[in-house]
Short mmCIF file of N, CA and C in Angstrom, two decimals:
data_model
loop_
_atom_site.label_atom_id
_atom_site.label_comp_id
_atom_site.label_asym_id
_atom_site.label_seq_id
_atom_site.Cartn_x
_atom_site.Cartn_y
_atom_site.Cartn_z
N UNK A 1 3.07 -16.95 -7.95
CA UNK A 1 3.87 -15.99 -7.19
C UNK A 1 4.70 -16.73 -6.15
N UNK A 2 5.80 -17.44 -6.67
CA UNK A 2 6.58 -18.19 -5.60
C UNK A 2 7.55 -17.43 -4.46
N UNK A 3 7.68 -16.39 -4.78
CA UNK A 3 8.99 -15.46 -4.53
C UNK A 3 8.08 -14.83 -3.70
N UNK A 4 6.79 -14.70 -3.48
CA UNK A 4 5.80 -13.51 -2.84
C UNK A 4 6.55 -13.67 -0.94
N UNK A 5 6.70 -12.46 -0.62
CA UNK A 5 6.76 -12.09 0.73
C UNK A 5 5.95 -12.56 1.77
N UNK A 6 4.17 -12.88 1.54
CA UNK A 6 3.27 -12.73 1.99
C UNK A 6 2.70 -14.22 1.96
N UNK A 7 2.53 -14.82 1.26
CA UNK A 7 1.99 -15.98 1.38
C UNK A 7 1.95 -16.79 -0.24
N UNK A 8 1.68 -17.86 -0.31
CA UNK A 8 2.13 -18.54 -1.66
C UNK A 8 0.97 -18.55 -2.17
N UNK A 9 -0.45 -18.14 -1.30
CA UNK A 9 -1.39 -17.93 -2.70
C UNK A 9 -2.22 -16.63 -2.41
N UNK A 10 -1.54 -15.51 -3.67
CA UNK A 10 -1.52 -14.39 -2.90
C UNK A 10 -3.22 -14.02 -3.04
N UNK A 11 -4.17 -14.69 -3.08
CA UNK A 11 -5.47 -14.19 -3.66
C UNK A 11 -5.43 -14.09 -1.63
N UNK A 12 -4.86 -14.59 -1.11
CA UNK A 12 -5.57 -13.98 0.51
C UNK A 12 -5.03 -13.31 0.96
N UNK A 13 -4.04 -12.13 0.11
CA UNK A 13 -3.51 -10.78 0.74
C UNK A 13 -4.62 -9.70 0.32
N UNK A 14 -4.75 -8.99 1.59
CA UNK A 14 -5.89 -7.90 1.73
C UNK A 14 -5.30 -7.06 1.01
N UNK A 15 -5.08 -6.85 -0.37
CA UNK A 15 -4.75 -5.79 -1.05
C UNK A 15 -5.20 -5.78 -2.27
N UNK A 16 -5.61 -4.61 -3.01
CA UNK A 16 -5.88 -4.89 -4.41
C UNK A 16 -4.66 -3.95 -5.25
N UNK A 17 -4.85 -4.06 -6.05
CA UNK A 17 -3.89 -2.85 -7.34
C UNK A 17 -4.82 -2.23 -8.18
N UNK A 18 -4.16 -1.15 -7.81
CA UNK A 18 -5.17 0.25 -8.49
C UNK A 18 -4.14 1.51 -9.15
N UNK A 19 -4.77 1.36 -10.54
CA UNK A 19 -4.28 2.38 -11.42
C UNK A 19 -4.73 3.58 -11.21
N UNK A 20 -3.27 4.66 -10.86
CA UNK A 20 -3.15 5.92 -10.63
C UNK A 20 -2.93 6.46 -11.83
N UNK A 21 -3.22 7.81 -12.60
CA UNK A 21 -2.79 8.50 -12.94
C UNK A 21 -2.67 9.84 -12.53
N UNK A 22 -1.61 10.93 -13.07
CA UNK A 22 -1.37 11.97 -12.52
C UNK A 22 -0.87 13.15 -13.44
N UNK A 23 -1.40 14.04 -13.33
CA UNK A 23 -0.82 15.36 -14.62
C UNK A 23 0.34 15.97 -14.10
N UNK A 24 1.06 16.58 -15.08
CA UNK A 24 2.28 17.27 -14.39
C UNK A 24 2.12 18.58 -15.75
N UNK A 25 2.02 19.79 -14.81
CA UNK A 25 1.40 21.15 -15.62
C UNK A 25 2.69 21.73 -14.99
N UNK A 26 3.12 23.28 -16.54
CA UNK A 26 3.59 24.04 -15.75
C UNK A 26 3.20 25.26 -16.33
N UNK A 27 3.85 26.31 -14.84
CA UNK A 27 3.28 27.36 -14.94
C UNK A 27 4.16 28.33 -15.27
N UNK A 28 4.68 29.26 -16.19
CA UNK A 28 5.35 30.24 -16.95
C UNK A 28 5.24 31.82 -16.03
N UNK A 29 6.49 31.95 -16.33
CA UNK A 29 6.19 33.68 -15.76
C UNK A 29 5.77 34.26 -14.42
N UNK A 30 5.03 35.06 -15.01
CA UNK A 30 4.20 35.76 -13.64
C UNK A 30 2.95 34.76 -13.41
N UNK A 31 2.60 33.71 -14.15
CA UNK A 31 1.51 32.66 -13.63
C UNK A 31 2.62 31.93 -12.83
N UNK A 32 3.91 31.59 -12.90
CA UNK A 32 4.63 30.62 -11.39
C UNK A 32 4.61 31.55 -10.54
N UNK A 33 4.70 32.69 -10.65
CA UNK A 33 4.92 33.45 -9.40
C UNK A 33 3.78 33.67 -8.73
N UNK A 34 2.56 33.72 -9.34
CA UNK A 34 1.30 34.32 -8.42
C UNK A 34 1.23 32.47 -7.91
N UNK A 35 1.65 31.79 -8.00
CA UNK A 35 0.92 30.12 -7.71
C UNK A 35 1.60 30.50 -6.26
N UNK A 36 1.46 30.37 -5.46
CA UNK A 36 1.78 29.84 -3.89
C UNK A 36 2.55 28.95 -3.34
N UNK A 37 2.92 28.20 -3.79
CA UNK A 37 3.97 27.27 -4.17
C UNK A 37 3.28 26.77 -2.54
N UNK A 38 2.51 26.22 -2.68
CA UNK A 38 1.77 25.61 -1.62
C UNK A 38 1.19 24.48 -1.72
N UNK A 39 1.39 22.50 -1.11
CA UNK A 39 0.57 21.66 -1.73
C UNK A 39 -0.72 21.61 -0.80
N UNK A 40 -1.74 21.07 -1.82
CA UNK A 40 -3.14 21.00 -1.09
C UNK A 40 -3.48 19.45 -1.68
N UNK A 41 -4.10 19.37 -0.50
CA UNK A 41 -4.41 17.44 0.04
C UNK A 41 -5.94 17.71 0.56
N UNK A 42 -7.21 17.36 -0.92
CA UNK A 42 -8.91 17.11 -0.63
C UNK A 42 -9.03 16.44 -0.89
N UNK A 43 -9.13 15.34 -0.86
CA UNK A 43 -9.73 14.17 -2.34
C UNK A 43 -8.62 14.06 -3.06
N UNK A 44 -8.40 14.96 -3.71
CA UNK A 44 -7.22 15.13 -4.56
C UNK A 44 -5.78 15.97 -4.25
N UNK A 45 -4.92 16.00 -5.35
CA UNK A 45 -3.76 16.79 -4.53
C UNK A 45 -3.51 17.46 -5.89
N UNK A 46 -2.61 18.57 -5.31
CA UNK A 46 -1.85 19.34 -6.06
C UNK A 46 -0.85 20.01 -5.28
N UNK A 47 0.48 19.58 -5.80
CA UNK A 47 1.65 19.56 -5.36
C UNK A 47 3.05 20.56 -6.26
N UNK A 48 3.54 21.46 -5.59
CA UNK A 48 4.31 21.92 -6.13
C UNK A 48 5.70 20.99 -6.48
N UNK A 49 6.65 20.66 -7.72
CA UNK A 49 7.65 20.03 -7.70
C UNK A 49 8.58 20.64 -7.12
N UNK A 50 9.66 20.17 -6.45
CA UNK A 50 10.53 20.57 -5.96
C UNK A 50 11.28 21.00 -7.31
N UNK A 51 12.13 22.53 -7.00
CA UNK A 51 13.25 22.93 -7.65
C UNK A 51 12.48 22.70 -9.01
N UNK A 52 11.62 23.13 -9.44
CA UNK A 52 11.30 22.33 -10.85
C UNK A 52 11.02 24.33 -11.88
N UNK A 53 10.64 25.28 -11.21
CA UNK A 53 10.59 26.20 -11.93
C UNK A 53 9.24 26.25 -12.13
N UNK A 54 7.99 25.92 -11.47
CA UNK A 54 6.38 26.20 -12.00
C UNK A 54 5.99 24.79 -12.07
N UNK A 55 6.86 23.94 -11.80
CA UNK A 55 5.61 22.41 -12.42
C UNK A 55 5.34 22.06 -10.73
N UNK A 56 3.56 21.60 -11.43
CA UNK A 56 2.74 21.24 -10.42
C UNK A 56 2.02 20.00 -10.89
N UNK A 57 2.05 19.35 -9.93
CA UNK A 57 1.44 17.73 -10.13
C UNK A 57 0.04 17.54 -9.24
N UNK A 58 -0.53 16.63 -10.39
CA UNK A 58 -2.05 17.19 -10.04
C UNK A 58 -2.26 15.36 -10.16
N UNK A 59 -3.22 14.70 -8.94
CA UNK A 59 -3.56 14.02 -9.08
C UNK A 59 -4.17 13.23 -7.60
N UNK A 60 -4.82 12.31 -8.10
CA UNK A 60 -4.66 10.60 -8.94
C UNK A 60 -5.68 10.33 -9.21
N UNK A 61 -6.06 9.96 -10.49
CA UNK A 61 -7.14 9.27 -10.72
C UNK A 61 -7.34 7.45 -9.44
N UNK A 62 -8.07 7.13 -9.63
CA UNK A 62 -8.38 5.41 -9.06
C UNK A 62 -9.04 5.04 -10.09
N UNK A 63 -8.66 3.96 -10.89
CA UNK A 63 -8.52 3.50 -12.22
C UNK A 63 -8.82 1.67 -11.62
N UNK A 64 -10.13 1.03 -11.93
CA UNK A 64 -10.44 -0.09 -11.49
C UNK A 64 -10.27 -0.78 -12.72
N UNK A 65 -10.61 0.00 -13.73
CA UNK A 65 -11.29 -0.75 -15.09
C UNK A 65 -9.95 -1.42 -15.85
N UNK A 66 -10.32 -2.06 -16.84
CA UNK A 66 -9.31 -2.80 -17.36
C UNK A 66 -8.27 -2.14 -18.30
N UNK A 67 -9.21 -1.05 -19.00
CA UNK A 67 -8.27 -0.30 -19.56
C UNK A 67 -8.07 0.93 -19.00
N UNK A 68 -6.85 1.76 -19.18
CA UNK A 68 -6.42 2.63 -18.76
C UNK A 68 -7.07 4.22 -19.38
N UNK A 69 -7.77 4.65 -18.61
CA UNK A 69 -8.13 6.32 -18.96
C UNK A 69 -7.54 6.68 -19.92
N UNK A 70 -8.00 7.30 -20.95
CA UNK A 70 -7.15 7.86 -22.40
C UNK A 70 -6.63 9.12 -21.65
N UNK A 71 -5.54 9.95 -22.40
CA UNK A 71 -5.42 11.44 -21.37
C UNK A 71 -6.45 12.31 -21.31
N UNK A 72 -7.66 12.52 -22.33
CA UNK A 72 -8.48 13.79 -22.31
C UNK A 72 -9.16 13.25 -21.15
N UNK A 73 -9.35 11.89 -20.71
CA UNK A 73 -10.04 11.39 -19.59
C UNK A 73 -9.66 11.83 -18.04
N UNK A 74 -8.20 11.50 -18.36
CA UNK A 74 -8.05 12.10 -17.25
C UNK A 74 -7.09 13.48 -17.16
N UNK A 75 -7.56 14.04 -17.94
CA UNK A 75 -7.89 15.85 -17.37
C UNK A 75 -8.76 16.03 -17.29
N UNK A 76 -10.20 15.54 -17.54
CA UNK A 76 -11.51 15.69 -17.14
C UNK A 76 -11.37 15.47 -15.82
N UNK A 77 -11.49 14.05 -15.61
CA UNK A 77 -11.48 13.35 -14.26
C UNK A 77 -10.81 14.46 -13.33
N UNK A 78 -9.37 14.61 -13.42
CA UNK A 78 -8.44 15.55 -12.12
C UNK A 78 -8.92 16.93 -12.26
N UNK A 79 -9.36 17.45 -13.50
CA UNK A 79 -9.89 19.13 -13.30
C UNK A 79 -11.01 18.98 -12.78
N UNK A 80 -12.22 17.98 -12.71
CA UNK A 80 -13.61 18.33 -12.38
C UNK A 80 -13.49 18.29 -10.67
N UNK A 81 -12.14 17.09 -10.04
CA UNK A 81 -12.18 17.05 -9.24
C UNK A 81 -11.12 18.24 -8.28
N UNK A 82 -10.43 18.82 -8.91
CA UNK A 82 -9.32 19.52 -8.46
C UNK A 82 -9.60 21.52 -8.61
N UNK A 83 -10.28 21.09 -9.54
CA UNK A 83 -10.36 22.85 -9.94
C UNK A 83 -10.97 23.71 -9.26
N UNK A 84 -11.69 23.74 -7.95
CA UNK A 84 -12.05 24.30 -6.79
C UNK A 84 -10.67 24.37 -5.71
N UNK A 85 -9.74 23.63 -6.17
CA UNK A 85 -8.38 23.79 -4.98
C UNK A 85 -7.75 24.73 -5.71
N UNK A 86 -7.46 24.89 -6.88
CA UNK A 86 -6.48 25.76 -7.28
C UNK A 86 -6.68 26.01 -9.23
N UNK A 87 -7.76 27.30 -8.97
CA UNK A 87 -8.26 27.42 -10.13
C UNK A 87 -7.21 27.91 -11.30
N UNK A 88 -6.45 28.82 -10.83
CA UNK A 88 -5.02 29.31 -11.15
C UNK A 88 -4.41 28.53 -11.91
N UNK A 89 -3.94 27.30 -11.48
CA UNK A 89 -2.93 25.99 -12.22
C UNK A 89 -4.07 25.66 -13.29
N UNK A 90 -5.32 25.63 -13.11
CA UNK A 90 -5.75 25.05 -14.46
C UNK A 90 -6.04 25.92 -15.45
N UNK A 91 -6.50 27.10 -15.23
CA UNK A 91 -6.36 28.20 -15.96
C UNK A 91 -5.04 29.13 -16.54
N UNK A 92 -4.24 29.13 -16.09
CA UNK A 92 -2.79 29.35 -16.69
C UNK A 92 -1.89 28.59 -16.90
N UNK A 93 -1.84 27.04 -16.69
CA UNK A 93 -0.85 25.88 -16.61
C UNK A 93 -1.10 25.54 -17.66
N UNK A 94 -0.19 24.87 -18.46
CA UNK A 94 -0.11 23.76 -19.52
C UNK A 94 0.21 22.24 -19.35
N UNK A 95 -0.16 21.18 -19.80
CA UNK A 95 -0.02 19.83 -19.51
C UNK A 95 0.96 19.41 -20.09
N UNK A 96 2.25 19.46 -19.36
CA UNK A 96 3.59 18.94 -19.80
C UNK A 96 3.09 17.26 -20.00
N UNK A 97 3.17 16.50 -18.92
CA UNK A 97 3.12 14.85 -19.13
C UNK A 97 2.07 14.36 -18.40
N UNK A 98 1.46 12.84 -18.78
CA UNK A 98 0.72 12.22 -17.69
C UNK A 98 1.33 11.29 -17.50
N UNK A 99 1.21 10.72 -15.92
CA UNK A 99 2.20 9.88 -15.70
C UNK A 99 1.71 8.79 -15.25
N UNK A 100 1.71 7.28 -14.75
CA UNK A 100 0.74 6.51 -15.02
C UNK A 100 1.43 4.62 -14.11
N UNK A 101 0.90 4.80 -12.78
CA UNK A 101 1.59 3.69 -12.14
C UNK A 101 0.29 3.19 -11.42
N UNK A 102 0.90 1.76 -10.66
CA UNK A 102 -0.26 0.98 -9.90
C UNK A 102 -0.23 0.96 -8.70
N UNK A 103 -0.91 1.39 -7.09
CA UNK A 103 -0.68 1.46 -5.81
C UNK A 103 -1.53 0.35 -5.50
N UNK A 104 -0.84 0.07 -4.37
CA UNK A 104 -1.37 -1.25 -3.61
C UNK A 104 -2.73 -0.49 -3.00
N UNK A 105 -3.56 -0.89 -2.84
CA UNK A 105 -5.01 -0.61 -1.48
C UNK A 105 -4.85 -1.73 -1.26
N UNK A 106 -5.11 -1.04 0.46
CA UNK A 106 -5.56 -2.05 1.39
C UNK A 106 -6.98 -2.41 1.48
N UNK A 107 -7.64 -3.53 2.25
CA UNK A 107 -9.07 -3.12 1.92
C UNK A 107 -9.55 -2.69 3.36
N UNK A 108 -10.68 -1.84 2.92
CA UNK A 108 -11.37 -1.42 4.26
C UNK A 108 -11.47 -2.10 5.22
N UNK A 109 -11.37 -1.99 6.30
CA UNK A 109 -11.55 -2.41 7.63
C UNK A 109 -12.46 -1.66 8.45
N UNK A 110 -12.23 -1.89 9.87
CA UNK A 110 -13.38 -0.95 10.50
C UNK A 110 -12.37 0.29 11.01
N UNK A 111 -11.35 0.59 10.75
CA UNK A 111 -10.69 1.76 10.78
C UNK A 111 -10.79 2.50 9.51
N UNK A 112 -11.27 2.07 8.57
CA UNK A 112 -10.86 2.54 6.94
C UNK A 112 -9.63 1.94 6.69
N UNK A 113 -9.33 2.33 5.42
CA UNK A 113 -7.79 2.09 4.86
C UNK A 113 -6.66 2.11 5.32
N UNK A 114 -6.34 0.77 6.26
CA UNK A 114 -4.86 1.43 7.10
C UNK A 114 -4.01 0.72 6.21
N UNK A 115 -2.94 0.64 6.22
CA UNK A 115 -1.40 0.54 5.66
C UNK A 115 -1.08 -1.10 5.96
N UNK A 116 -0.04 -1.88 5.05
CA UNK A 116 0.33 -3.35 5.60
C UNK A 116 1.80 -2.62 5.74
N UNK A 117 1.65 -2.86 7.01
CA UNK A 117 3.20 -2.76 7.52
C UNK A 117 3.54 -3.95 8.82
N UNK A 118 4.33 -4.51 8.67
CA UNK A 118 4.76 -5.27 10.13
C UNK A 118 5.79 -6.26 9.26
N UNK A 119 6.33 -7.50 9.92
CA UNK A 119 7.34 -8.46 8.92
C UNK A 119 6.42 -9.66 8.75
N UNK A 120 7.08 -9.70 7.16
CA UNK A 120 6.66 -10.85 6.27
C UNK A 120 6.48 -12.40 7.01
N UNK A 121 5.62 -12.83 6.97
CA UNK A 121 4.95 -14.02 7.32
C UNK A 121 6.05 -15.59 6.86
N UNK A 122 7.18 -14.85 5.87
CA UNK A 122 7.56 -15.85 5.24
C UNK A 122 9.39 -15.93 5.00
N UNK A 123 10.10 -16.47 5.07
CA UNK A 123 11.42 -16.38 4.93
C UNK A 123 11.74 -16.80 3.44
N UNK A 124 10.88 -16.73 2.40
CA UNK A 124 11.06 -17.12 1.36
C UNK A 124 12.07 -16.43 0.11
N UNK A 125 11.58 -15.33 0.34
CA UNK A 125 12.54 -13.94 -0.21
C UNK A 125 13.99 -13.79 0.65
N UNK A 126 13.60 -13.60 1.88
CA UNK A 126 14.75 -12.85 2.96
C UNK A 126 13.93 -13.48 4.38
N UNK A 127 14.81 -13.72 5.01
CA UNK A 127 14.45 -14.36 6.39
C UNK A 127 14.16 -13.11 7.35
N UNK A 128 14.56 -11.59 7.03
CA UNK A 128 14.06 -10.53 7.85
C UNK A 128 13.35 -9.83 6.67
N UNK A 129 12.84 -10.07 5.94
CA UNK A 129 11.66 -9.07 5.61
C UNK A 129 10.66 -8.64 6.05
N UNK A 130 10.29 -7.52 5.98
CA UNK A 130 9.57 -6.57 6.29
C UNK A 130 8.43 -5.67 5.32
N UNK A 131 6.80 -5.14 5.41
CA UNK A 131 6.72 -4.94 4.40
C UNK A 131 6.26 -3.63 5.08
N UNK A 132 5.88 -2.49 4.21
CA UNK A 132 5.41 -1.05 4.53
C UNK A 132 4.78 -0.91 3.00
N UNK A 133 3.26 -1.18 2.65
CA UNK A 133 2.71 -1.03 1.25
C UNK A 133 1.63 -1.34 1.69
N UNK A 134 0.14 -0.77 0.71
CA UNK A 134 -1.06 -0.81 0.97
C UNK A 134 -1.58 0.72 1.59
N UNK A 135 -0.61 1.59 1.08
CA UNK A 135 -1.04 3.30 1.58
C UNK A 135 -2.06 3.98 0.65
N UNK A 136 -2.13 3.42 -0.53
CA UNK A 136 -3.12 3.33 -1.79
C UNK A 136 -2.49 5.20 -2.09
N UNK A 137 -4.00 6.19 -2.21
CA UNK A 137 -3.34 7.10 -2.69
C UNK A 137 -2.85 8.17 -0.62
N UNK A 138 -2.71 7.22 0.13
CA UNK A 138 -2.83 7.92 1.37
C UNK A 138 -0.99 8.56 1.36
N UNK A 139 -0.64 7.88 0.58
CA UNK A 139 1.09 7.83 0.85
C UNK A 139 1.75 9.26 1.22
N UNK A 140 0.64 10.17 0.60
CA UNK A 140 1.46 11.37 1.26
C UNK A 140 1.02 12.04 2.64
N UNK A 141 -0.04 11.50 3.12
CA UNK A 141 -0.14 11.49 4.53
C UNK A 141 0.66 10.48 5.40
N UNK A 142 0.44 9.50 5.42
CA UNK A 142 0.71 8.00 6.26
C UNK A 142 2.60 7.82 5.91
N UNK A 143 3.03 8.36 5.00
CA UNK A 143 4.58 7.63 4.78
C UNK A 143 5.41 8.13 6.30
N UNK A 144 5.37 9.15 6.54
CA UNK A 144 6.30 9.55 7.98
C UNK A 144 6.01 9.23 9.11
N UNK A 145 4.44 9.00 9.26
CA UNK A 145 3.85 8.34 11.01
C UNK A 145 4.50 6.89 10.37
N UNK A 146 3.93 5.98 9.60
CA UNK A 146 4.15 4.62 10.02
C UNK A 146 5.44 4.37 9.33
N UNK A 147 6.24 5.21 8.66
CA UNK A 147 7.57 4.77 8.19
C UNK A 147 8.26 4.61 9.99
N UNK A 148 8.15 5.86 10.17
CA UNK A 148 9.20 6.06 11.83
C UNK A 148 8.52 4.75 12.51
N UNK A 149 7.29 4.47 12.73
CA UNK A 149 7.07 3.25 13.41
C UNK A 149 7.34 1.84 12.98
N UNK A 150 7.82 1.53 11.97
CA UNK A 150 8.21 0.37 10.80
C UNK A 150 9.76 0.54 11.38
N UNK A 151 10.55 1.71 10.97
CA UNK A 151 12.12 1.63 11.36
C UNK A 151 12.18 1.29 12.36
N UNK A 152 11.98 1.64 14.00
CA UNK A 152 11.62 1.35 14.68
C UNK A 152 11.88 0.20 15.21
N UNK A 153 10.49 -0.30 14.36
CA UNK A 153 10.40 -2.00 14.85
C UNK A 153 11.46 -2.95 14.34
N UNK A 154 11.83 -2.23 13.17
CA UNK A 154 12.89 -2.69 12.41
C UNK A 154 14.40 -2.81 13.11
N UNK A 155 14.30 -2.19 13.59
CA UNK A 155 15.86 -1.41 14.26
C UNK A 155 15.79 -2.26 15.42
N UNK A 156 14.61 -2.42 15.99
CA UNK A 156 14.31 -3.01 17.25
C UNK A 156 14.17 -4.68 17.13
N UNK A 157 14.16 -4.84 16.08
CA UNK A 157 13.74 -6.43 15.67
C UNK A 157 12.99 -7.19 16.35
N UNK A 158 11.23 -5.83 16.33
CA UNK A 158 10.26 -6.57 17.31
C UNK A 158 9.35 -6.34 16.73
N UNK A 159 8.67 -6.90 16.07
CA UNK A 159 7.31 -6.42 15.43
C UNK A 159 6.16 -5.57 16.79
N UNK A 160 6.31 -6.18 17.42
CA UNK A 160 5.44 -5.40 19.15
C UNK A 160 5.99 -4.24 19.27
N UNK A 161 6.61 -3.61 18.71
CA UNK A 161 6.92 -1.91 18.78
C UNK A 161 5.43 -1.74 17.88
N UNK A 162 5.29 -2.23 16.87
CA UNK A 162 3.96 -1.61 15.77
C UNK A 162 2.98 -1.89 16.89
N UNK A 163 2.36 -2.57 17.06
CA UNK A 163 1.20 -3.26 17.88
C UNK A 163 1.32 -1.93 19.69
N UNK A 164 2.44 -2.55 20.18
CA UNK A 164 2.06 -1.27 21.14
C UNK A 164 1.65 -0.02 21.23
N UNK A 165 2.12 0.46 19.59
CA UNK A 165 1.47 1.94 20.00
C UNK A 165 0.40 2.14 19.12
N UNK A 166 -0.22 1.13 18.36
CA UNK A 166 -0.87 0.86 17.14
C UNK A 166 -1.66 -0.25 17.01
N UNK A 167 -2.71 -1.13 18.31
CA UNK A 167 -2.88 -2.26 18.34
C UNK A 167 -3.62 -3.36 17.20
N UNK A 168 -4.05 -2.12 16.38
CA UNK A 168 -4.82 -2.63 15.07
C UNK A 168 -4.02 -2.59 13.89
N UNK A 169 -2.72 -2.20 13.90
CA UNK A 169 -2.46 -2.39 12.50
C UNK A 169 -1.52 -3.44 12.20
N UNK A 170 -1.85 -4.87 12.90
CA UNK A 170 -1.37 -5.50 12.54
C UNK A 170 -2.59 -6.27 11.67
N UNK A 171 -3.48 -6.09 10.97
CA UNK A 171 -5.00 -6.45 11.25
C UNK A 171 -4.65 -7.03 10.54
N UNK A 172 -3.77 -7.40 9.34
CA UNK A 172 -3.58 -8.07 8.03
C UNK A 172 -3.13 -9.12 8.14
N UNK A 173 -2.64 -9.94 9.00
CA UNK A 173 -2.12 -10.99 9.90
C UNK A 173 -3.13 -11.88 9.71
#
């Protein structure tokens, strides 16, 4: 990894890669209309698409293993875990697609899972790089607090904007 942002031997970046998958169901008729068009964030999510007419995205598996979940796997997996949030979508929805990418995790710390955000250690890529990755499946909580604090620092061309209001998340350093 010569080109890496982070350091030239990346086995000492606190991050692993973890296979997500995710269903995308839709709902017809008077089943889109009774849905709520409401997303819910337990464990799992289920998310209405924007402008989409009834499709709802249901997910993420965390996928360690080498091979990838077949699909009946993971509609097991996301209904056993999801179908107490919104019994509705699984009972009247149909499984348009599964969709199937890799998120960075960070690793635990004594905060839990925080985010690698601050600038790159290295001028190897770009002499101002910057990184914001390691949100694992948190991304739809964490993207707007530490994006605005990343621009910020960015804009400010001080990494000590993150650290002042945030003294631990530079922990990856």
């Amino acid at each position: 990894m010569e080109d890496s942002v982070v350091s030239s031997n990346m086995t000492s970046f606190p991050a692993t890669l973890v296979r997500g998958q995710s269903i995308e169901m839709t709902l017809e008729g008077d089943d889109a209309t009774a849905y709520p068009n409401e997303a819910i964030l337990c464990g799992k999510y289920m998310t209405p698409v924007a402008q989409s007419g009834g499709k709802v995205l249901i997910g993420a598996t965390h996928e360690f293993r080498t091979e990838a979940m077949d699909p009946t796997e993971v509609a097991e997996e996301l209904r056993g875990r999801s179908l107490n949030l919104s019994p509705h979508v699984w009972e009247n929805g149909t499984v348009d697609r599964i969709t199937s990418a890799e998120r960075v995790q960070s690793q635990r710390g004594r905060f839990g899972r925080l985010p690698i955000i601050g600038r790159a250690e290295t001028g190897r890529v770009h002499e101002n790089a910057w990184l914001f990755t390691g949100l694992s499946s948190r991304g739809l909580i964490h993207h707007g607090v530490y994006g605005d604090i990343l621009s910020e620092a960015i804009l400010e061309d001080d990494e000590d904007v993150i650290t002042r209001s945030h003294p631990d998340i530079i922990w990856w350093k």
